[in-house]
Protein backbone atom coordinates (compact mmCIF):
# COMPACT_ATOMS: atom_id res chain seq x y z
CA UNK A 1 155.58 80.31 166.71
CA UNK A 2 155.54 76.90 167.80
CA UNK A 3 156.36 77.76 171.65
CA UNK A 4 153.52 80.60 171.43
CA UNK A 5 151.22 77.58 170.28
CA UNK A 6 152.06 75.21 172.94
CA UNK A 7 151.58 78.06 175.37
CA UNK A 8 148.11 78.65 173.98
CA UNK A 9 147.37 75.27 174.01
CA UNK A 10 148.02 75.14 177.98
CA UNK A 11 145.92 77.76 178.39
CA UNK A 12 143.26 76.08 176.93
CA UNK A 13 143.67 73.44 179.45
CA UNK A 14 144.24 75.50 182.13
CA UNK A 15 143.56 79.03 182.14
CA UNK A 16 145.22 79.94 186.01
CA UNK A 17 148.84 78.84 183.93
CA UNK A 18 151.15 82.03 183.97
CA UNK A 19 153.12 81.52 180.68
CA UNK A 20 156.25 83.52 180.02
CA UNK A 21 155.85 85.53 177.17
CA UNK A 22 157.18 88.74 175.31
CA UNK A 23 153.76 89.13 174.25
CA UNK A 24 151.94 92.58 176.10
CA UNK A 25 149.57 90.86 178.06
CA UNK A 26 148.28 94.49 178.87
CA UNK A 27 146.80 96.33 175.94
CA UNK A 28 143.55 95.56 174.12
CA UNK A 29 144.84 93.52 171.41
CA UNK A 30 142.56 90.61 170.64
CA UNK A 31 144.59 87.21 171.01
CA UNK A 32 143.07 85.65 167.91
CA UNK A 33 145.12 82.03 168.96
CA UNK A 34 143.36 82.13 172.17
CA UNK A 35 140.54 82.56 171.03
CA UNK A 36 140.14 79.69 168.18
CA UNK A 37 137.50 77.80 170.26
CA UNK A 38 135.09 80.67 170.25
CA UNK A 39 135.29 81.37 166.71
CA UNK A 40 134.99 77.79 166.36
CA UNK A 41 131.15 77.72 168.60
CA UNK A 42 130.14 80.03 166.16
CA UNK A 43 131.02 78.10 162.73
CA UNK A 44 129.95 74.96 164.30
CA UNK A 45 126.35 76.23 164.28
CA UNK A 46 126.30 76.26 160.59
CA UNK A 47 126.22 72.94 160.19
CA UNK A 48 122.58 72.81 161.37
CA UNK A 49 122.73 73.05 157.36
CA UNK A 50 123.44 69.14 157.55
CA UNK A 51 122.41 67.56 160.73
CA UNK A 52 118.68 69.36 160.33
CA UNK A 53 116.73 69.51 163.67
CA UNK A 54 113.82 67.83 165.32
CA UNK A 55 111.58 69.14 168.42
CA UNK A 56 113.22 67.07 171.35
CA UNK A 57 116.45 68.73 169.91
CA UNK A 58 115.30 72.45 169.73
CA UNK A 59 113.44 71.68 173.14
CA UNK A 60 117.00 70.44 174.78
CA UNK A 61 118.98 73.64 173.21
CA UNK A 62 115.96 75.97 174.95
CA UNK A 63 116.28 74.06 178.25
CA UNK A 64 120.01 74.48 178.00
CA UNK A 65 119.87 78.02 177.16
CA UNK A 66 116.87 79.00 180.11
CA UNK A 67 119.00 76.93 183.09
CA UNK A 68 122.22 78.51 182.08
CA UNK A 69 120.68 82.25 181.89
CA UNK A 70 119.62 81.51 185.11
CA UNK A 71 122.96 80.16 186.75
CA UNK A 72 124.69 83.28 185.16
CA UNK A 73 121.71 85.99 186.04
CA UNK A 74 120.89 84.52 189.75
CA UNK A 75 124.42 83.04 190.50
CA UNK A 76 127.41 84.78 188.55
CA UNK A 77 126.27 87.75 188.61
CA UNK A 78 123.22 88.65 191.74
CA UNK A 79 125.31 85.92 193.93
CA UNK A 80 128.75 86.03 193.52
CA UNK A 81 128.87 88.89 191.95
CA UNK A 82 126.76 91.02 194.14
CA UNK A 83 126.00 88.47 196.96
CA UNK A 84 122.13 89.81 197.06
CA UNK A 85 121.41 86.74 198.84
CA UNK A 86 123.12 83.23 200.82
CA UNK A 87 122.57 79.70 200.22
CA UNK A 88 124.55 76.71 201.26
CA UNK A 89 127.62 75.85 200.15
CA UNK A 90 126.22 73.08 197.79
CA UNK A 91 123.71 75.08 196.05
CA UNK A 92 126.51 77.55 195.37
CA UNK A 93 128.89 74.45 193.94
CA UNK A 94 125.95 73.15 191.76
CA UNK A 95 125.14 76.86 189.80
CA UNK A 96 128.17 77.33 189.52
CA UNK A 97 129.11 74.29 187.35
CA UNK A 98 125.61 75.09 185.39
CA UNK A 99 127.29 78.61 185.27
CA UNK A 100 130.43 77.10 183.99
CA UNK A 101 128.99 75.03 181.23
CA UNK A 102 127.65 78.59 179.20
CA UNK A 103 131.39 78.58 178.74
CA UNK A 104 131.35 82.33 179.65
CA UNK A 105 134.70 81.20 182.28
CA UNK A 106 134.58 80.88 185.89
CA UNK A 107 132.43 81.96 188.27
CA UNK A 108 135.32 84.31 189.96
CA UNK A 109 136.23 85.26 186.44
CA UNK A 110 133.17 86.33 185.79
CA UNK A 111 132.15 88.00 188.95
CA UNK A 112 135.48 89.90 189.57
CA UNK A 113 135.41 92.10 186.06
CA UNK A 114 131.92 92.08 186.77
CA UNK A 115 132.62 93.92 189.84
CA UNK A 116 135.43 96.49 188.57
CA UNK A 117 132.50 97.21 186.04
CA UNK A 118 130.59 98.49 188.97
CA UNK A 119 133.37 100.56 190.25
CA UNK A 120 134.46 102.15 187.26
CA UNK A 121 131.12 101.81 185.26
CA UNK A 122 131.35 103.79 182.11
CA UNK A 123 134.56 105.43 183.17
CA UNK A 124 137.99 104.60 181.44
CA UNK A 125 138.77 102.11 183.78
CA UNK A 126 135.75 100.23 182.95
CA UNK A 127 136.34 97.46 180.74
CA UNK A 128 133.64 96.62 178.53
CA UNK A 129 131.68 100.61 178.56
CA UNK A 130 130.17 101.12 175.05
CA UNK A 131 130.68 104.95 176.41
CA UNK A 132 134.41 104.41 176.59
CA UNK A 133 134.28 102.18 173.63
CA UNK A 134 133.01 100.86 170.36
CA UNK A 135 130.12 98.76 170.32
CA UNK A 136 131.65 95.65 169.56
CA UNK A 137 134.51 95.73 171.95
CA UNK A 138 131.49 96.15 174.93
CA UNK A 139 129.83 93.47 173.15
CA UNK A 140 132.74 90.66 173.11
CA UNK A 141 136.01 92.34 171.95
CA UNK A 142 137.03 93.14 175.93
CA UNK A 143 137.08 89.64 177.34
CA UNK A 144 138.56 88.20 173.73
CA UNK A 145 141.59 90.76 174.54
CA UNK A 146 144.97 89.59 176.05
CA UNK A 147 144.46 92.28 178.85
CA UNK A 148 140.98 91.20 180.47
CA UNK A 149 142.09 87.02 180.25
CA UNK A 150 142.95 86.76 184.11
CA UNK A 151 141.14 86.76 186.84
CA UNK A 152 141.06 89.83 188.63
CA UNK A 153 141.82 88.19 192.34
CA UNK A 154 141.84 91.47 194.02
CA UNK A 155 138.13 91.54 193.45
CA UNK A 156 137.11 87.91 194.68
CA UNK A 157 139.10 87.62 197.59
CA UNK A 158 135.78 86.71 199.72
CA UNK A 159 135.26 83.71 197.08
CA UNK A 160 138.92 82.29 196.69
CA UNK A 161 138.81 80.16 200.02
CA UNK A 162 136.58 78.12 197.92
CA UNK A 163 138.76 75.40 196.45
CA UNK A 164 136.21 74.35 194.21
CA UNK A 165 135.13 77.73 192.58
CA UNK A 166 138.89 78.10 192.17
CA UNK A 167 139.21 74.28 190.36
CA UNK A 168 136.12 75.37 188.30
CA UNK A 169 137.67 79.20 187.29
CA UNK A 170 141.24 77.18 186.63
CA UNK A 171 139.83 74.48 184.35
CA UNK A 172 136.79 76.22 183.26
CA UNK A 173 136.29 74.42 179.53
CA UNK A 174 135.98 71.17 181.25
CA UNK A 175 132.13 71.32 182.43
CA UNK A 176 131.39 72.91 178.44
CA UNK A 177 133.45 69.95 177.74
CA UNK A 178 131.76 67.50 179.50
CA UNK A 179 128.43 68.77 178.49
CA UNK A 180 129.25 68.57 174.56
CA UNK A 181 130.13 64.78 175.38
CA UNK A 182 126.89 64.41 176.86
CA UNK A 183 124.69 66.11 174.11
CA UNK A 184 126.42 63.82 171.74
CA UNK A 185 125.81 60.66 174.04
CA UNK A 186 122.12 61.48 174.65
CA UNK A 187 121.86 61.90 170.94
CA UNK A 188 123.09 58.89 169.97
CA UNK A 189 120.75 56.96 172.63
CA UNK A 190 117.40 58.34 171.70
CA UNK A 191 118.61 57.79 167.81
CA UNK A 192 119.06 54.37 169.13
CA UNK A 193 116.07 53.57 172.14
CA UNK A 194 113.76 56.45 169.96
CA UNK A 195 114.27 56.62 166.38
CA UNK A 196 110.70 58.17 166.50
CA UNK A 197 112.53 61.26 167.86
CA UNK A 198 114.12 61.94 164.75
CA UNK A 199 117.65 62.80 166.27
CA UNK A 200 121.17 61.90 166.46
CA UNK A 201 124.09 62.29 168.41
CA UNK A 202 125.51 65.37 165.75
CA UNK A 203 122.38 67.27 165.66
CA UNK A 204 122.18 67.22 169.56
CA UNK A 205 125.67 68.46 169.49
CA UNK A 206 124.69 71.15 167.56
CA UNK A 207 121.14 72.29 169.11
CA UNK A 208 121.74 71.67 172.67
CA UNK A 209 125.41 72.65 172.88
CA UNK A 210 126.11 75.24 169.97
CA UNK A 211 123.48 76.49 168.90
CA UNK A 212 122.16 76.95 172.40
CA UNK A 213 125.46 78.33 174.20
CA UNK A 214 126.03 81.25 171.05
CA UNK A 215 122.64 82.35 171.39
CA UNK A 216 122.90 82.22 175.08
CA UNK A 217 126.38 84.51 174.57
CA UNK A 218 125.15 87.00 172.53
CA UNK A 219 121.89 87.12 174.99
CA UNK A 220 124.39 87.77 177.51
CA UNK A 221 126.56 90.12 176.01
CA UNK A 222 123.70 92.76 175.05
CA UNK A 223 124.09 93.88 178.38
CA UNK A 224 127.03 95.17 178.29
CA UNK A 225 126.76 96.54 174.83
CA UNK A 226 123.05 97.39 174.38
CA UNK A 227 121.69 98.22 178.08
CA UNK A 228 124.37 101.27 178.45
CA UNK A 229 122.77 102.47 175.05
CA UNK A 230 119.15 101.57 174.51
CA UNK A 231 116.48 102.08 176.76
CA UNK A 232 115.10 104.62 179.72
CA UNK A 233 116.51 105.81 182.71
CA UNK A 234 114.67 106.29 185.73
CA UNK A 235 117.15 106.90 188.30
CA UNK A 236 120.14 109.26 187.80
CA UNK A 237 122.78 107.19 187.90
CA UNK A 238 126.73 107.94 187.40
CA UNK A 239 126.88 105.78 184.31
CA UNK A 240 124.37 105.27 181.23
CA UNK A 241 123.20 102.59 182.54
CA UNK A 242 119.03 102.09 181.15
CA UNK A 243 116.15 100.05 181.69
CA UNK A 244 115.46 97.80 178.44
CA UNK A 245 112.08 96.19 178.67
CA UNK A 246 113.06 93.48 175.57
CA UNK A 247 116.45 92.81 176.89
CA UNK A 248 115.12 92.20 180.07
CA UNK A 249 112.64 89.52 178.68
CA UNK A 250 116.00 87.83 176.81
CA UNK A 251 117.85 88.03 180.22
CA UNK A 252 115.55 86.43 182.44
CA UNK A 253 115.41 90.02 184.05
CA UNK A 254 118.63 92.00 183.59
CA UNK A 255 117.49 94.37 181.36
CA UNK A 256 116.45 96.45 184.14
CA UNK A 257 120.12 98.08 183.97
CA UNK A 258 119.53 101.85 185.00
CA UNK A 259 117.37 99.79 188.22
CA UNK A 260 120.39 97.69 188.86
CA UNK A 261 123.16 100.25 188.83
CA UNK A 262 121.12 102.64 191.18
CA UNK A 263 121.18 99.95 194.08
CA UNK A 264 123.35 96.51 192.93
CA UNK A 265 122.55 94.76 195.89
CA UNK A 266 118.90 94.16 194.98
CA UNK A 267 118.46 90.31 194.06
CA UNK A 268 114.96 91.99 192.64
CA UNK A 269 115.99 94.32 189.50
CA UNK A 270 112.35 95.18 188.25
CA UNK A 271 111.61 97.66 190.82
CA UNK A 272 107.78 97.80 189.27
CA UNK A 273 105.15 94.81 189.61
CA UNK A 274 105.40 95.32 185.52
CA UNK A 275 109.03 95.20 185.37
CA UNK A 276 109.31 91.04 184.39
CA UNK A 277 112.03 89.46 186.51
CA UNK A 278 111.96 86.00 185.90
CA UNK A 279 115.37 85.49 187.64
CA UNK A 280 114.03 86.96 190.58
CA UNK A 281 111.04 84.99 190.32
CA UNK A 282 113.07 82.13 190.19
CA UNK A 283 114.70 82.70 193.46
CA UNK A 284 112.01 83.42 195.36
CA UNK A 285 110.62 80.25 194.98
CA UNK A 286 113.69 78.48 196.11
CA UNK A 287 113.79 80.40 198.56
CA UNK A 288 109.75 78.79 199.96
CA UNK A 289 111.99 75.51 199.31
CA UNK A 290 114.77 77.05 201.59
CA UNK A 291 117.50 76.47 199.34
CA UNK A 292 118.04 80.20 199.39
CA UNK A 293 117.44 83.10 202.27
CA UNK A 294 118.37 86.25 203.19
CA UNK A 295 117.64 87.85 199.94
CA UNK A 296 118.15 91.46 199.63
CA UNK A 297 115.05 93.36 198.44
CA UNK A 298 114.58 97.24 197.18
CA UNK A 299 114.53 99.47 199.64
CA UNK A 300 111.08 101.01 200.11
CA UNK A 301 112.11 104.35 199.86
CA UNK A 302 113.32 103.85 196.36
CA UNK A 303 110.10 101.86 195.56
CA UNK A 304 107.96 104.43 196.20
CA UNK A 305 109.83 106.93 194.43
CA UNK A 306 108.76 107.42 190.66
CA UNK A 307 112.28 109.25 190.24
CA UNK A 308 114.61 109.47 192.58
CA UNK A 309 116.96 112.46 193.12
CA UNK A 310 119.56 110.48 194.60
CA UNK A 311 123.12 109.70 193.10
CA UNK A 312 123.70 106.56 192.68
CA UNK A 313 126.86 106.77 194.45
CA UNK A 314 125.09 107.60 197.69
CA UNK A 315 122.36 104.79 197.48
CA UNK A 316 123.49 101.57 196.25
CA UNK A 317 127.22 99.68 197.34
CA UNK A 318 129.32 99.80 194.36
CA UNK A 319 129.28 96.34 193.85
């Protein structure tokens, strides 16, 4: 017991640490040790009970939670994910530490299950398909599982000449880390230099890194569990993959699903002028500030098509 604890401990630390184990690191058993810290986000919010809240605190947590959907919409998952468009080498470093800090793992964590989703979407193979699976186990109980905790390097092989991305995939709780030491600093400064502000160094803790990072989860998570359930399709794609006008709004765009699936490499997932993309939106004005280019748009043929006949498997690369 003790060893199994130290082990889990290091893995904390350092999540690229292979640790010898008679443990089946292959089934879909969750690893309740392992995962401690994230049962502990999600008690720590409760104790808004005590530390109350004040506007420049809810205002941080909804700053927190709108920057950080966009590093994981834009970056994780259109960029390195699906590399709809290029930037430089230093916008990519700098989204992906904002990316990092929604403590949802590394950014080649993140992108290569995202990208065995898209080959084996819905399929047995596909790890998080509420098709396949229960509702909960698309909605968290996958990556919480002993089986889904490494990075999947066969699918990033383009990103692991980035020594950096690697560092930040390795030791991926120290940006969340760093950025609960901050809310608690900044806290205790304006309590200090503002006492007008009405906040404190707990209750920015709790807004701007809790509070904010398990509602930003759970956004997160809905499409995996809700957007293969819930909505309209409008192409006919190989999964069940469907356009959710509400989850887009929550997602900063992804909620167009069924539009994503039937061509991934679209930075733009509203196909329609109606179809809110705000991560899109996003992008396209750093892109008239050049810090992004060569972004991949919709083909017109499948814009001008109310329904397209078209498998998805002939139209859009897998990933």
């Amino acid at each position: 017991m003790m060893e199994k604890l130290r082990n889990t401990l290091m893995l904390w630390i350092d999540s690229g640490r292979r640790v010898d184990s008679n443990e089946d690191d292959t089934d879909n058993e969750i690893d309740w040790l392992r995962i401690v810290p994230f049962i502990l986000m999600h008690l720590a919010c409760f104790s808004v009970i005590w530390v109350g809240w004040s506007p420049v605190a809810v205002v941080v947590a909804l700053f927190l939670y709108g920057i950080r959907m966009f590093a994981i919409t834009a970056f994780y998952h259109r960029y390195f994910s699906h590399k709809s468009f290029q930037t430089s080498r230093a916008v990519q470093f700098i989204f992906a530490v904002i990316g990092a800090a929604s403590v949802q793992r590394g950014p080649l964590w993140w992108a290569a299950h995202h990208r065995n989703h898209h080959a084996n979407s819905d399929e047995p193979n596909d790890a998080h398909s509420p098709v396949q699976d229960s509702f909960w186990w698309s909605h968290m109980g996958w990556f919480l599982s002993r089986k889904h905790f490494e990075t999947r390097w066969q699918y990033v092989k383009d990103w692991s000449r980035y020594p950096e991305l690697v560092f930040l995939d390795r030791f991926d709780l120290l940006v969340p880390a760093v950025l609960a030491v901050s809310m608690y600093i900044l806290g205790a400064l304006l309590q200090t230099l503002a006492p007008a502000l009405e906040t404190s160094g707990l209750q920015m803790l709790v807004w701007g890194f809790f509070i904010s990072t398990v509602v930003l989860y759970h956004a997160t998570f809905t499409i995996n569990s809700l957007a293969h359930r819930f909505g309209k399709k409008r192409y006919p794609t190989s999964d069940d993959s469907r356009n959710n006008f509400w989850l887009a709004l929550l997602t900063f765009g992804e909620g167009w699903h069924n539009n994503h699936h039937f061509y991934p490499r679209s930075v733009r997932q509203g196909h329609r002028w109606w179809e809110l993309d705000f991560t899109y939106a996003i992008l396209k004005l750093m892109a008239a500030f050049g810090l992004v280019w060569r972004m991949t748009p919709v083909p017109e043929r499948i814009r001008r098509q109310r329904n397209n006949p078209v498998s998805s498997r002939a139209v859009g690369d897998k990933q």
